[in-house]
Amino acid sequence: MTKIYTIIAFLLVAVQSFGQNSLQQKAEALAGGEVFCNAAVGIKVTTGGGDILAEHNSRKMFTPASNMKLISTGVALHSLGADYRFRTQIAYDGHISDGVLHGNLYIVGGADPVTGSKDTVATALTETFKGWEKVLRAAGIGAIEGHIVGDGRWLDGMMEEPTWLWEDVGTYYGSGVSGLNFYENMISFNANVRFSDNKAGLELNQTYPQTSWMDIRKECTVGEKSSGDRLYMYTSDLAPVAVIRGTYGIDRGKKRVDFSNKFPEYTCAVYFKNYLAQRGITCTGGAADFKLKREWMPAKALADSLPEGIGTDGDSLKIIGCTLSPSLARIVRKTNYESNNLCAETLLRTLGKELKGKSSYEIARLAMNDIINSMGMSSRQSEGIRIQDGSGLSRQNLISPDFMCGFLAAMMDSPCFEDYLWSLPYPGGDGSLSYNMKEYDPSLRRRIRVKSGSMNGVRCYSGYILPADFHLPPDGSSPEAFGQIPQQVKDRIIIFSIMTNNCTSPTWKVRPELDKFMGELAGDH
């Protein structure tokens, strides 16, 4: 009988070893294949129980692109909690007499990244404004003899991380973060090619929000066939001026194009002022905001007369009400499903504000590193990593597959793991992975919960593969539908990270290779 048990144990070990060797061979084949012959490739595959199934250059550092969002969203959930909510407060200075506010009304932002967003996760803007109006009327305010001020001072420091590329700063994905965000800090245009006398001309019309106080210059032209959308806006928050340059393909058709709005605070104040006017609440002073620590009234040319009386210390304002954002769990899901940079940067900056009282990138990075160091990862895994931003837009981020797998394993011990898992898309489903693995069986694809990361020369995938016998809740379910995942199930979850840098092969060649590897990981599991 003892011999039989010994033989069975030997066979089990042999089967496991064969599986590991098979995965290792597949990892080596991927890294050494023709598609990645001139690229740097790093791979690590482990189980939740700690067994290493495959690795290749796993301790080398790579630019992770949007794989950084796995870290910023995970740390935010772990430290702030899934039910954390951003607060937007309504306040005033001066005094209220006979239904008139003799002073300024303030929209005091708390960094809610979805205020005014048209995303389904956000409260509709009209409903948000109704809530603020209700606060005013409850305080006895029926008219304002002063300004409506968009106050984004809750976050200090620059809107953008300084190492971002200049051409990215004016794009919708490089808009940067304010204490008072609005419409995801974007400006939308309709682009279309019109023909007149057999000549093609580019029509670029601003649709929303309207920013007549900005000087937006258009120095863009029609591009060649199949050249696509190569329009870039160049702008900053130093002055209300922007220029759109580049080309728009002659065969592109009508399309919405989005750029960065560096003045979300003022834009929000303008739109709320207009809403109140329609509701019979007048404002004599118009909209205003804070920029560069001084009063500033944006205009096509900087105004000679600036709003007076604005600049009250935020602590001395009279708070009369507030509204709350959706839960952090829902915002994290939006972040990872859409690969939303604004949300990711907001999470990083909020960590600095909540944990250290300041929100500059320097302070926020310290806060994030403190949390990571408290999550039980080994010093070896964290050695040499560089966290520059929250979204992965900076090319100075450096992460290894070894660190990423260690972090994903640490998140499995977090009280918010189920919320974290719920936030990750699967290949071929909704979100940023909708084009991946379309030819694979849905039952296999849905077990892969992964975040992608891509920029020029960079393609990364990191995440989890759930066991084949794991009961997956239907798409659209809440995180509670996952239930509390037992430890014995967590031990069988596969954790993986694949990072490629400096790859010159086209996307149509790269994606199928990485899809195939993820499919093999899930198929062998």
Short mmCIF file of C-alpha atoms in Angstrom, two decimals:
data_model
loop_
_atom_site.label_atom_id
_atom_site.label_comp_id
_atom_site.label_asym_id
_atom_site.label_seq_id
_atom_site.Cartn_x
_atom_site.Cartn_y
_atom_site.Cartn_z
CA MET A 1 0.00 0.00 0.00
CA THR A 2 2.87 2.37 0.86
CA LYS A 3 4.36 1.73 -2.58
CA ILE A 4 1.06 2.65 -4.25
CA TYR A 5 0.88 5.99 -2.39
CA THR A 6 4.49 6.67 -3.30
CA ILE A 7 3.79 5.99 -6.98
CA ILE A 8 0.70 8.23 -6.95
CA ALA A 9 2.64 11.06 -5.31
CA PHE A 10 5.42 10.65 -7.85
CA LEU A 11 2.95 10.81 -10.73
CA LEU A 12 1.29 13.95 -9.36
CA VAL A 13 4.66 15.68 -9.03
CA ALA A 14 5.61 14.51 -12.51
CA VAL A 15 2.38 15.87 -14.02
CA GLN A 16 2.85 19.21 -12.27
CA SER A 17 6.48 19.37 -13.37
CA PHE A 18 5.49 18.56 -16.96
CA GLY A 19 2.92 21.37 -16.90
CA GLN A 20 5.47 23.81 -15.57
CA ASN A 21 8.05 22.74 -18.15
CA SER A 22 5.44 23.08 -20.89
CA LEU A 23 4.56 26.64 -19.82
CA GLN A 24 8.23 27.53 -19.53
CA GLN A 25 8.82 26.31 -23.06
CA LYS A 26 5.87 28.36 -24.31
CA ALA A 27 7.21 31.45 -22.54
CA GLU A 28 10.64 30.96 -24.10
CA ALA A 29 9.07 30.39 -27.51
CA LEU A 30 7.07 33.62 -27.22
CA ALA A 31 10.07 35.68 -26.15
CA GLY A 32 12.32 34.18 -28.83
CA GLY A 33 9.81 34.32 -31.66
CA GLU A 34 10.19 36.34 -34.83
CA VAL A 35 7.66 38.98 -33.78
CA PHE A 36 9.76 39.93 -30.74
CA CYS A 37 13.21 39.28 -32.21
CA ASN A 38 14.29 42.90 -31.68
CA ALA A 39 12.27 43.55 -28.51
CA ALA A 40 12.80 43.23 -24.78
CA VAL A 41 10.40 40.65 -23.33
CA GLY A 42 9.70 39.84 -19.68
CA ILE A 43 7.33 37.14 -18.45
CA LYS A 44 6.31 35.70 -15.12
CA VAL A 45 3.55 33.19 -14.37
CA THR A 46 2.76 31.99 -10.86
CA THR A 47 -0.09 30.50 -8.90
CA GLY A 48 -1.87 32.26 -6.09
CA GLY A 49 -0.27 29.69 -3.83
CA GLY A 50 3.20 30.89 -4.80
CA ASP A 51 4.36 28.25 -7.31
CA ILE A 52 6.37 29.67 -10.23
CA LEU A 53 5.11 28.18 -13.49
CA ALA A 54 7.23 30.15 -15.97
CA GLU A 55 9.50 33.18 -16.11
CA HIS A 56 11.75 34.97 -18.56
CA ASN A 57 13.64 38.17 -17.72
CA SER A 58 11.14 38.53 -14.89
CA ARG A 59 13.30 40.89 -12.81
CA LYS A 60 14.19 43.21 -15.69
CA MET A 61 12.55 46.63 -15.66
CA PHE A 62 10.05 47.62 -18.35
CA THR A 63 7.93 50.61 -19.26
CA PRO A 64 4.50 49.25 -18.28
CA ALA A 65 2.24 51.81 -20.03
CA SER A 66 -1.31 51.39 -18.70
CA ASN A 67 -0.36 48.35 -16.63
CA MET A 68 0.44 51.09 -14.09
CA LYS A 69 -3.31 51.37 -13.52
CA LEU A 70 -3.25 47.95 -11.87
CA ILE A 71 -1.07 49.49 -9.17
CA SER A 72 -2.82 52.85 -8.74
CA THR A 73 -6.30 51.29 -8.64
CA GLY A 74 -5.22 48.46 -6.37
CA VAL A 75 -3.46 50.73 -3.88
CA ALA A 76 -6.42 53.12 -3.85
CA LEU A 77 -8.91 50.34 -3.14
CA HIS A 78 -6.67 48.79 -0.49
CA SER A 79 -6.01 52.04 1.39
CA LEU A 80 -9.17 54.13 0.84
CA GLY A 81 -11.72 51.32 0.68
CA ALA A 82 -14.27 50.35 -1.96
CA ASP A 83 -16.92 52.66 -0.49
CA TYR A 84 -14.77 55.82 -0.51
CA ARG A 85 -16.48 58.76 -2.22
CA PHE A 86 -15.22 62.10 -3.48
CA ARG A 87 -17.02 65.16 -2.06
CA THR A 88 -17.99 68.33 -3.92
CA GLN A 89 -19.03 71.08 -1.52
CA ILE A 90 -21.06 74.24 -2.05
CA ALA A 91 -19.90 77.20 0.03
CA TYR A 92 -19.98 80.99 0.15
CA ASP A 93 -18.30 84.02 1.60
CA GLY A 94 -20.00 87.31 2.53
CA HIS A 95 -23.52 87.24 3.94
CA ILE A 96 -27.10 86.39 2.94
CA SER A 97 -29.77 89.08 3.28
CA ASP A 98 -33.36 89.01 1.99
CA GLY A 99 -32.63 86.07 -0.31
CA VAL A 100 -29.52 87.67 -1.82
CA LEU A 101 -25.97 86.41 -1.32
CA HIS A 102 -23.75 89.45 -1.01
CA GLY A 103 -20.55 87.60 -1.73
CA ASN A 104 -19.25 84.76 -3.83
CA LEU A 105 -20.58 81.24 -4.27
CA TYR A 106 -17.96 78.48 -4.43
CA ILE A 107 -18.06 75.06 -6.03
CA VAL A 108 -15.38 73.45 -3.86
CA GLY A 109 -14.12 70.38 -5.66
CA GLY A 110 -12.87 67.27 -3.90
CA ALA A 111 -11.30 65.76 -7.05
CA ASP A 112 -14.38 63.80 -8.17
CA PRO A 113 -13.17 62.55 -11.58
CA VAL A 114 -16.66 62.08 -13.03
CA THR A 115 -18.36 65.42 -12.28
CA GLY A 116 -20.10 66.38 -15.52
CA SER A 117 -19.00 63.17 -17.24
CA LYS A 118 -21.39 61.62 -19.73
CA ASP A 119 -20.32 58.14 -18.67
CA THR A 120 -23.04 55.90 -17.26
CA VAL A 121 -21.15 55.61 -13.97
CA ALA A 122 -21.62 59.35 -13.35
CA THR A 123 -24.64 61.27 -12.13
CA ALA A 124 -26.15 63.22 -15.03
CA LEU A 125 -24.98 66.84 -15.00
CA THR A 126 -28.52 68.18 -14.78
CA GLU A 127 -29.11 66.07 -11.67
CA THR A 128 -25.84 67.30 -10.16
CA PHE A 129 -26.81 70.91 -10.80
CA LYS A 130 -30.28 70.27 -9.36
CA GLY A 131 -28.62 69.03 -6.19
CA TRP A 132 -26.48 72.15 -5.94
CA GLU A 133 -29.48 74.37 -6.65
CA LYS A 134 -31.39 72.64 -3.86
CA VAL A 135 -28.53 73.47 -1.48
CA LEU A 136 -28.71 77.15 -2.47
CA ARG A 137 -32.45 77.41 -2.03
CA ALA A 138 -32.28 75.63 1.34
CA ALA A 139 -29.76 78.26 2.45
CA GLY A 140 -32.13 81.03 1.33
CA ILE A 141 -30.12 82.11 -1.71
CA GLY A 142 -32.25 83.34 -4.61
CA ALA A 143 -29.72 85.71 -6.18
CA ILE A 144 -25.96 86.22 -6.07
CA GLU A 145 -24.28 89.62 -6.00
CA GLY A 146 -20.83 88.26 -6.60
CA HIS A 147 -19.18 85.49 -8.57
CA ILE A 148 -19.66 81.77 -8.95
CA VAL A 149 -16.18 80.39 -8.37
CA GLY A 150 -14.88 77.04 -9.55
CA ASP A 151 -12.55 76.09 -6.71
CA GLY A 152 -10.07 73.32 -7.51
CA ARG A 153 -7.64 74.05 -4.68
CA TRP A 154 -8.23 70.72 -2.91
CA LEU A 155 -5.44 69.35 -5.11
CA ASP A 156 -2.17 71.26 -5.16
CA GLY A 157 0.66 70.97 -7.65
CA MET A 158 0.72 70.69 -11.43
CA MET A 159 -2.20 69.26 -13.39
CA GLU A 160 0.10 67.00 -15.42
CA GLU A 161 3.08 64.87 -14.45
CA PRO A 162 6.17 66.77 -15.69
CA THR A 163 7.66 63.86 -17.66
CA TRP A 164 4.65 63.45 -19.96
CA LEU A 165 5.36 64.14 -23.61
CA TRP A 166 4.33 67.60 -24.82
CA GLU A 167 2.26 66.10 -27.63
CA ASP A 168 0.27 64.09 -25.04
CA VAL A 169 -0.53 67.00 -22.72
CA GLY A 170 -3.16 68.47 -25.06
CA THR A 171 -4.90 65.16 -25.79
CA TYR A 172 -7.98 63.93 -23.95
CA TYR A 173 -5.86 61.22 -22.30
CA GLY A 174 -3.29 63.78 -21.11
CA SER A 175 -5.70 66.33 -19.71
CA GLY A 176 -4.36 66.24 -16.17
CA VAL A 177 -6.17 66.48 -12.86
CA SER A 178 -7.85 69.30 -10.95
CA GLY A 179 -9.50 69.51 -7.58
CA LEU A 180 -12.64 70.36 -9.60
CA ASN A 181 -12.84 68.21 -12.71
CA PHE A 182 -15.55 68.72 -15.33
CA TYR A 183 -16.56 66.54 -18.31
CA GLU A 184 -13.40 64.50 -17.69
CA ASN A 185 -11.44 67.69 -18.48
CA MET A 186 -12.11 67.38 -22.20
CA ILE A 187 -13.26 69.57 -25.07
CA SER A 188 -15.06 67.74 -27.89
CA PHE A 189 -15.13 68.65 -31.58
CA ASN A 190 -16.77 67.16 -34.66
CA ALA A 191 -14.22 66.61 -37.42
CA ASN A 192 -15.28 66.11 -41.03
CA VAL A 193 -13.81 66.53 -44.51
CA ARG A 194 -15.89 68.73 -46.82
CA PHE A 195 -15.45 69.04 -50.58
CA SER A 196 -15.91 72.25 -52.56
CA ASP A 197 -14.86 72.68 -56.19
CA ASN A 198 -13.10 69.30 -55.94
CA LYS A 199 -10.98 70.60 -53.07
CA ALA A 200 -11.00 68.96 -49.66
CA GLY A 201 -11.19 71.11 -46.55
CA LEU A 202 -11.23 70.14 -42.88
CA GLU A 203 -14.26 71.19 -40.87
CA LEU A 204 -13.60 71.19 -37.12
CA ASN A 205 -16.49 72.39 -34.96
CA GLN A 206 -16.42 72.59 -31.19
CA THR A 207 -19.47 70.85 -29.70
CA TYR A 208 -19.10 70.56 -25.91
CA PRO A 209 -18.35 72.25 -23.65
CA GLN A 210 -18.49 75.64 -25.32
CA THR A 211 -15.50 77.73 -24.23
CA SER A 212 -15.94 81.06 -26.02
CA TRP A 213 -13.52 82.62 -23.53
CA MET A 214 -10.69 80.50 -24.98
CA ASP A 215 -8.68 81.35 -28.06
CA ILE A 216 -8.49 78.03 -29.93
CA ARG A 217 -6.56 78.32 -33.16
CA LYS A 218 -6.83 75.72 -35.91
CA GLU A 219 -3.70 75.08 -37.92
CA CYS A 220 -4.69 71.64 -39.19
CA THR A 221 -5.26 70.27 -42.66
CA VAL A 222 -6.66 67.28 -44.55
CA GLY A 223 -4.30 64.31 -44.61
CA GLU A 224 -3.71 61.56 -47.13
CA LYS A 225 -5.96 58.54 -47.53
CA SER A 226 -5.62 56.00 -44.68
CA SER A 227 -3.58 58.47 -42.62
CA GLY A 228 -6.23 58.51 -39.89
CA ASP A 229 -6.62 61.05 -37.11
CA ARG A 230 -3.35 62.85 -36.40
CA LEU A 231 -4.79 65.95 -34.77
CA TYR A 232 -3.08 67.27 -31.65
CA MET A 233 -3.95 70.21 -29.44
CA TYR A 234 -1.12 72.15 -27.82
CA THR A 235 -2.19 73.97 -24.68
CA SER A 236 -1.43 74.58 -21.00
CA ASP A 237 -3.11 76.13 -17.97
CA LEU A 238 -0.87 79.21 -18.16
CA ALA A 239 -3.32 81.04 -20.45
CA PRO A 240 -6.64 80.30 -22.21
CA VAL A 241 -4.97 79.71 -25.56
CA ALA A 242 -4.65 76.52 -27.61
CA VAL A 243 -3.66 75.52 -31.11
CA ILE A 244 -4.78 72.39 -32.98
CA ARG A 245 -2.22 71.06 -35.44
CA GLY A 246 -1.84 67.97 -37.57
CA THR A 247 -3.89 66.21 -40.22
CA TYR A 248 -7.19 64.37 -40.54
CA GLY A 249 -7.40 61.64 -43.18
CA ILE A 250 -9.39 62.50 -46.28
CA ASP A 251 -11.29 59.19 -46.01
CA ARG A 252 -11.79 59.32 -42.23
CA GLY A 253 -15.42 60.40 -42.26
CA LYS A 254 -17.24 62.38 -39.60
CA LYS A 255 -15.91 61.66 -36.14
CA ARG A 256 -15.84 63.12 -32.66
CA VAL A 257 -12.37 64.12 -31.54
CA ASP A 258 -11.53 65.04 -27.96
CA PHE A 259 -8.81 67.29 -26.59
CA SER A 260 -7.71 68.55 -23.21
CA ASN A 261 -9.43 71.31 -21.23
CA LYS A 262 -6.96 72.90 -18.81
CA PHE A 263 -9.66 75.06 -17.21
CA PRO A 264 -12.29 72.62 -15.91
CA GLU A 265 -12.90 74.76 -12.80
CA TYR A 266 -13.90 77.81 -14.80
CA THR A 267 -15.89 75.72 -17.28
CA CYS A 268 -17.89 74.15 -14.46
CA ALA A 269 -18.59 77.59 -12.96
CA VAL A 270 -19.78 78.93 -16.33
CA TYR A 271 -22.16 76.04 -16.90
CA PHE A 272 -23.57 76.21 -13.37
CA LYS A 273 -24.07 79.97 -13.71
CA ASN A 274 -25.99 79.42 -16.95
CA TYR A 275 -28.08 76.70 -15.33
CA LEU A 276 -28.98 78.94 -12.39
CA ALA A 277 -29.94 81.76 -14.75
CA GLN A 278 -32.42 79.42 -16.44
CA ARG A 279 -33.79 78.57 -13.00
CA GLY A 280 -34.25 82.23 -12.06
CA ILE A 281 -31.18 82.65 -9.83
CA THR A 282 -29.13 85.56 -11.17
CA CYS A 283 -25.42 86.15 -10.66
CA THR A 284 -24.09 89.67 -11.19
CA GLY A 285 -20.39 88.86 -11.20
CA GLY A 286 -20.24 85.93 -13.60
CA ALA A 287 -17.92 82.94 -13.34
CA ALA A 288 -14.39 82.85 -11.95
CA ASP A 289 -11.73 80.39 -10.82
CA PHE A 290 -8.29 80.17 -9.20
CA LYS A 291 -5.10 79.78 -11.20
CA LEU A 292 -1.49 80.28 -10.18
CA LYS A 293 -2.52 81.18 -6.61
CA ARG A 294 -4.20 84.41 -7.73
CA GLU A 295 -7.56 85.61 -8.98
CA TRP A 296 -7.93 85.11 -12.68
CA MET A 297 -10.72 85.78 -15.12
CA PRO A 298 -10.17 83.89 -18.38
CA ALA A 299 -10.97 85.77 -21.58
CA LYS A 300 -9.81 85.80 -25.17
CA ALA A 301 -7.39 88.46 -24.02
CA LEU A 302 -6.53 88.58 -20.32
CA ALA A 303 -8.96 90.98 -18.69
CA ASP A 304 -7.73 94.29 -17.29
CA SER A 305 -10.12 94.06 -14.37
CA LEU A 306 -10.00 90.85 -12.33
CA PRO A 307 -12.78 89.68 -10.01
CA GLU A 308 -12.41 91.35 -6.64
CA GLY A 309 -12.88 89.69 -3.30
CA ILE A 310 -12.00 86.21 -4.54
CA GLY A 311 -9.16 84.46 -2.83
CA THR A 312 -10.72 83.70 0.52
CA ASP A 313 -8.91 80.93 2.33
CA GLY A 314 -10.87 77.73 1.78
CA ASP A 315 -11.02 76.99 5.51
CA SER A 316 -12.95 80.21 6.18
CA LEU A 317 -15.73 79.56 3.66
CA LYS A 318 -19.20 78.73 4.93
CA ILE A 319 -20.10 75.21 3.74
CA ILE A 320 -23.82 74.78 3.06
CA GLY A 321 -23.98 71.38 1.39
CA CYS A 322 -22.22 68.73 -0.64
CA THR A 323 -22.73 66.00 -3.21
CA LEU A 324 -20.91 62.67 -3.39
CA SER A 325 -19.33 60.76 -6.25
CA PRO A 326 -20.10 57.15 -7.11
CA SER A 327 -18.24 54.62 -4.96
CA LEU A 328 -14.52 54.15 -5.46
CA ALA A 329 -15.20 50.57 -6.58
CA ARG A 330 -17.26 51.85 -9.52
CA ILE A 331 -14.70 54.51 -10.42
CA VAL A 332 -11.91 51.91 -10.30
CA ARG A 333 -13.92 49.70 -12.66
CA LYS A 334 -14.30 52.62 -15.07
CA THR A 335 -10.56 53.25 -14.78
CA ASN A 336 -9.53 49.71 -15.66
CA TYR A 337 -12.26 48.92 -18.21
CA GLU A 338 -11.69 52.12 -20.19
CA SER A 339 -8.03 52.56 -19.26
CA ASN A 340 -9.03 56.04 -18.14
CA ASN A 341 -5.98 58.20 -17.40
CA LEU A 342 -7.83 61.01 -15.63
CA CYS A 343 -9.31 58.61 -13.08
CA ALA A 344 -5.97 56.87 -12.51
CA GLU A 345 -4.14 60.16 -11.92
CA THR A 346 -6.93 61.32 -9.62
CA LEU A 347 -6.52 58.18 -7.50
CA LEU A 348 -2.77 58.72 -7.16
CA ARG A 349 -3.11 62.38 -6.23
CA THR A 350 -5.93 61.62 -3.79
CA LEU A 351 -3.70 59.13 -1.97
CA GLY A 352 -1.23 61.94 -1.33
CA LYS A 353 -3.96 64.29 -0.14
CA GLU A 354 -5.69 61.79 2.14
CA LEU A 355 -2.60 60.17 3.62
CA LYS A 356 -0.07 63.00 3.70
CA GLY A 357 -2.15 66.17 3.43
CA LYS A 358 -0.60 67.24 0.10
CA SER A 359 -1.30 66.08 -3.42
CA SER A 360 1.68 67.06 -5.56
CA TYR A 361 3.12 64.20 -7.59
CA GLU A 362 6.18 64.06 -5.33
CA ILE A 363 4.06 63.61 -2.20
CA ALA A 364 1.55 61.29 -3.89
CA ARG A 365 4.34 58.95 -5.00
CA LEU A 366 5.63 58.78 -1.43
CA ALA A 367 2.15 57.87 -0.21
CA MET A 368 1.79 55.13 -2.82
CA ASN A 369 5.20 53.65 -2.05
CA ASP A 370 4.42 53.62 1.68
CA ILE A 371 1.26 51.62 1.04
CA ILE A 372 3.00 49.19 -1.32
CA ASN A 373 5.73 48.59 1.28
CA SER A 374 3.05 47.77 3.86
CA MET A 375 1.36 45.13 1.69
CA GLY A 376 3.82 42.34 2.45
CA MET A 377 5.81 42.25 -0.77
CA SER A 378 9.47 41.32 -0.55
CA SER A 379 12.11 44.05 -0.75
CA ARG A 380 13.63 42.12 -3.66
CA GLN A 381 10.46 42.51 -5.71
CA SER A 382 10.21 46.25 -5.01
CA GLU A 383 13.88 46.97 -5.59
CA GLY A 384 14.52 49.23 -8.56
CA ILE A 385 10.92 49.97 -9.51
CA ARG A 386 10.03 53.55 -10.41
CA ILE A 387 6.50 54.88 -10.09
CA GLN A 388 6.21 58.20 -11.92
CA ASP A 389 2.45 58.59 -12.39
CA GLY A 390 -0.81 56.73 -11.88
CA SER A 391 -1.88 56.09 -15.46
CA GLY A 392 1.30 54.88 -17.16
CA LEU A 393 1.49 57.80 -19.59
CA SER A 394 5.03 58.61 -18.45
CA ARG A 395 7.76 56.58 -20.11
CA GLN A 396 9.83 56.92 -16.94
CA ASN A 397 7.71 54.37 -15.06
CA LEU A 398 9.74 51.19 -14.55
CA ILE A 399 8.13 47.95 -13.39
CA SER A 400 9.25 44.31 -13.59
CA PRO A 401 6.99 41.30 -14.25
CA ASP A 402 8.27 39.94 -10.93
CA PHE A 403 7.02 43.02 -9.08
CA MET A 404 3.71 43.03 -10.94
CA CYS A 405 3.00 39.41 -10.04
CA GLY A 406 4.00 40.11 -6.44
CA PHE A 407 1.63 43.06 -6.30
CA LEU A 408 -1.24 41.10 -7.85
CA ALA A 409 -0.62 38.35 -5.29
CA ALA A 410 -0.65 40.90 -2.46
CA MET A 411 -3.97 42.26 -3.71
CA MET A 412 -5.47 38.80 -3.27
CA ASP A 413 -4.98 39.28 0.48
CA SER A 414 -6.65 42.70 0.44
CA PRO A 415 -10.20 43.07 1.83
CA CYS A 416 -11.04 44.69 -1.52
CA PHE A 417 -9.79 41.85 -3.74
CA GLU A 418 -13.24 40.98 -5.10
CA ASP A 419 -13.83 44.65 -6.01
CA TYR A 420 -10.42 44.71 -7.68
CA LEU A 421 -11.12 41.53 -9.66
CA TRP A 422 -14.51 42.95 -10.69
CA SER A 423 -12.77 46.03 -12.10
CA LEU A 424 -10.70 44.07 -14.62
CA PRO A 425 -12.03 43.44 -18.15
CA TYR A 426 -11.74 40.17 -20.01
CA PRO A 427 -10.55 39.72 -23.63
CA GLY A 428 -13.26 40.08 -26.23
CA GLY A 429 -15.69 41.74 -23.82
CA ASP A 430 -16.49 45.37 -23.18
CA GLY A 431 -13.74 47.90 -22.62
CA SER A 432 -10.15 48.24 -23.76
CA LEU A 433 -9.74 44.51 -24.58
CA SER A 434 -12.72 44.24 -26.93
CA TYR A 435 -10.51 43.27 -29.91
CA ASN A 436 -8.52 40.59 -28.09
CA MET A 437 -9.11 36.82 -28.41
CA LYS A 438 -12.40 37.19 -30.29
CA GLU A 439 -11.97 33.73 -31.82
CA TYR A 440 -11.66 32.00 -28.44
CA ASP A 441 -14.53 30.38 -26.56
CA PRO A 442 -16.29 32.90 -24.28
CA SER A 443 -16.10 30.50 -21.33
CA LEU A 444 -12.30 30.61 -21.57
CA ARG A 445 -12.04 34.35 -22.25
CA ARG A 446 -14.22 35.28 -19.29
CA ARG A 447 -11.85 33.51 -16.89
CA ILE A 448 -9.03 35.86 -17.92
CA ARG A 449 -9.18 39.14 -15.98
CA VAL A 450 -6.43 41.35 -17.31
CA LYS A 451 -5.25 44.92 -17.81
CA SER A 452 -3.53 45.87 -21.03
CA GLY A 453 -0.91 48.55 -21.51
CA SER A 454 0.22 49.96 -24.83
CA MET A 455 2.06 52.88 -26.36
CA ASN A 456 4.51 53.13 -29.23
CA GLY A 457 6.81 50.11 -28.93
CA VAL A 458 5.17 48.89 -25.72
CA ARG A 459 2.61 46.13 -25.20
CA CYS A 460 1.90 44.62 -21.76
CA TYR A 461 -0.73 42.33 -20.24
CA SER A 462 -0.99 41.49 -16.54
CA GLY A 463 -3.75 39.94 -14.49
CA TYR A 464 -5.41 36.76 -13.27
CA ILE A 465 -6.73 33.53 -14.77
CA LEU A 466 -9.51 31.95 -12.74
CA PRO A 467 -9.82 28.16 -12.41
CA ALA A 468 -12.03 26.39 -14.95
CA ASP A 469 -14.44 25.34 -12.19
CA PHE A 470 -14.78 28.89 -10.82
CA HIS A 471 -18.39 30.09 -10.85
CA LEU A 472 -18.33 33.34 -12.82
CA PRO A 473 -21.18 35.81 -12.22
CA PRO A 474 -22.98 37.18 -15.30
CA ASP A 475 -21.57 40.25 -17.04
CA GLY A 476 -22.76 43.45 -15.43
CA SER A 477 -23.03 41.93 -11.96
CA SER A 478 -21.87 43.82 -8.89
CA PRO A 479 -18.61 42.87 -7.13
CA GLU A 480 -20.68 41.19 -4.42
CA ALA A 481 -21.65 38.57 -7.02
CA PHE A 482 -18.12 37.15 -6.81
CA GLY A 483 -18.75 36.41 -3.15
CA GLN A 484 -15.88 35.92 -0.73
CA ILE A 485 -13.41 33.83 -2.71
CA PRO A 486 -12.06 30.99 -0.50
CA GLN A 487 -8.31 30.70 0.04
CA GLN A 488 -8.17 27.26 -1.58
CA VAL A 489 -9.58 28.81 -4.75
CA LYS A 490 -7.19 31.77 -4.58
CA ASP A 491 -4.28 29.33 -4.38
CA ARG A 492 -5.29 27.92 -7.78
CA ILE A 493 -5.67 31.28 -9.53
CA ILE A 494 -2.91 31.95 -12.06
CA ILE A 495 -1.16 35.31 -11.82
CA PHE A 496 0.73 36.48 -14.89
CA SER A 497 2.57 39.46 -16.32
CA ILE A 498 3.83 39.78 -19.89
CA MET A 499 5.78 42.94 -20.78
CA THR A 500 7.29 43.84 -24.14
CA ASN A 501 9.28 47.00 -24.88
CA ASN A 502 11.09 48.40 -27.93
CA CYS A 503 9.05 46.24 -30.28
CA THR A 504 8.92 47.45 -33.88
CA SER A 505 6.53 44.76 -35.14
CA PRO A 506 3.05 46.06 -36.03
CA THR A 507 0.14 45.60 -33.65
CA TRP A 508 -1.60 43.16 -36.00
CA LYS A 509 1.35 40.80 -35.51
CA VAL A 510 1.96 41.43 -31.80
CA ARG A 511 -1.57 41.06 -30.47
CA PRO A 512 -2.23 37.52 -31.82
CA GLU A 513 1.02 36.25 -30.28
CA LEU A 514 0.14 37.59 -26.84
CA ASP A 515 -3.48 36.44 -27.21
CA LYS A 516 -2.23 32.94 -28.01
CA PHE A 517 -0.04 32.86 -24.90
CA MET A 518 -2.88 34.01 -22.64
CA GLY A 519 -5.15 31.43 -24.25
CA GLU A 520 -2.58 28.72 -23.58
CA LEU A 521 -2.31 29.79 -19.94
CA ALA A 522 -6.07 29.57 -19.53
CA GLY A 523 -6.36 26.36 -21.54
CA ASP A 524 -3.73 24.61 -19.43
CA HIS A 525 -5.47 25.70 -16.24
#
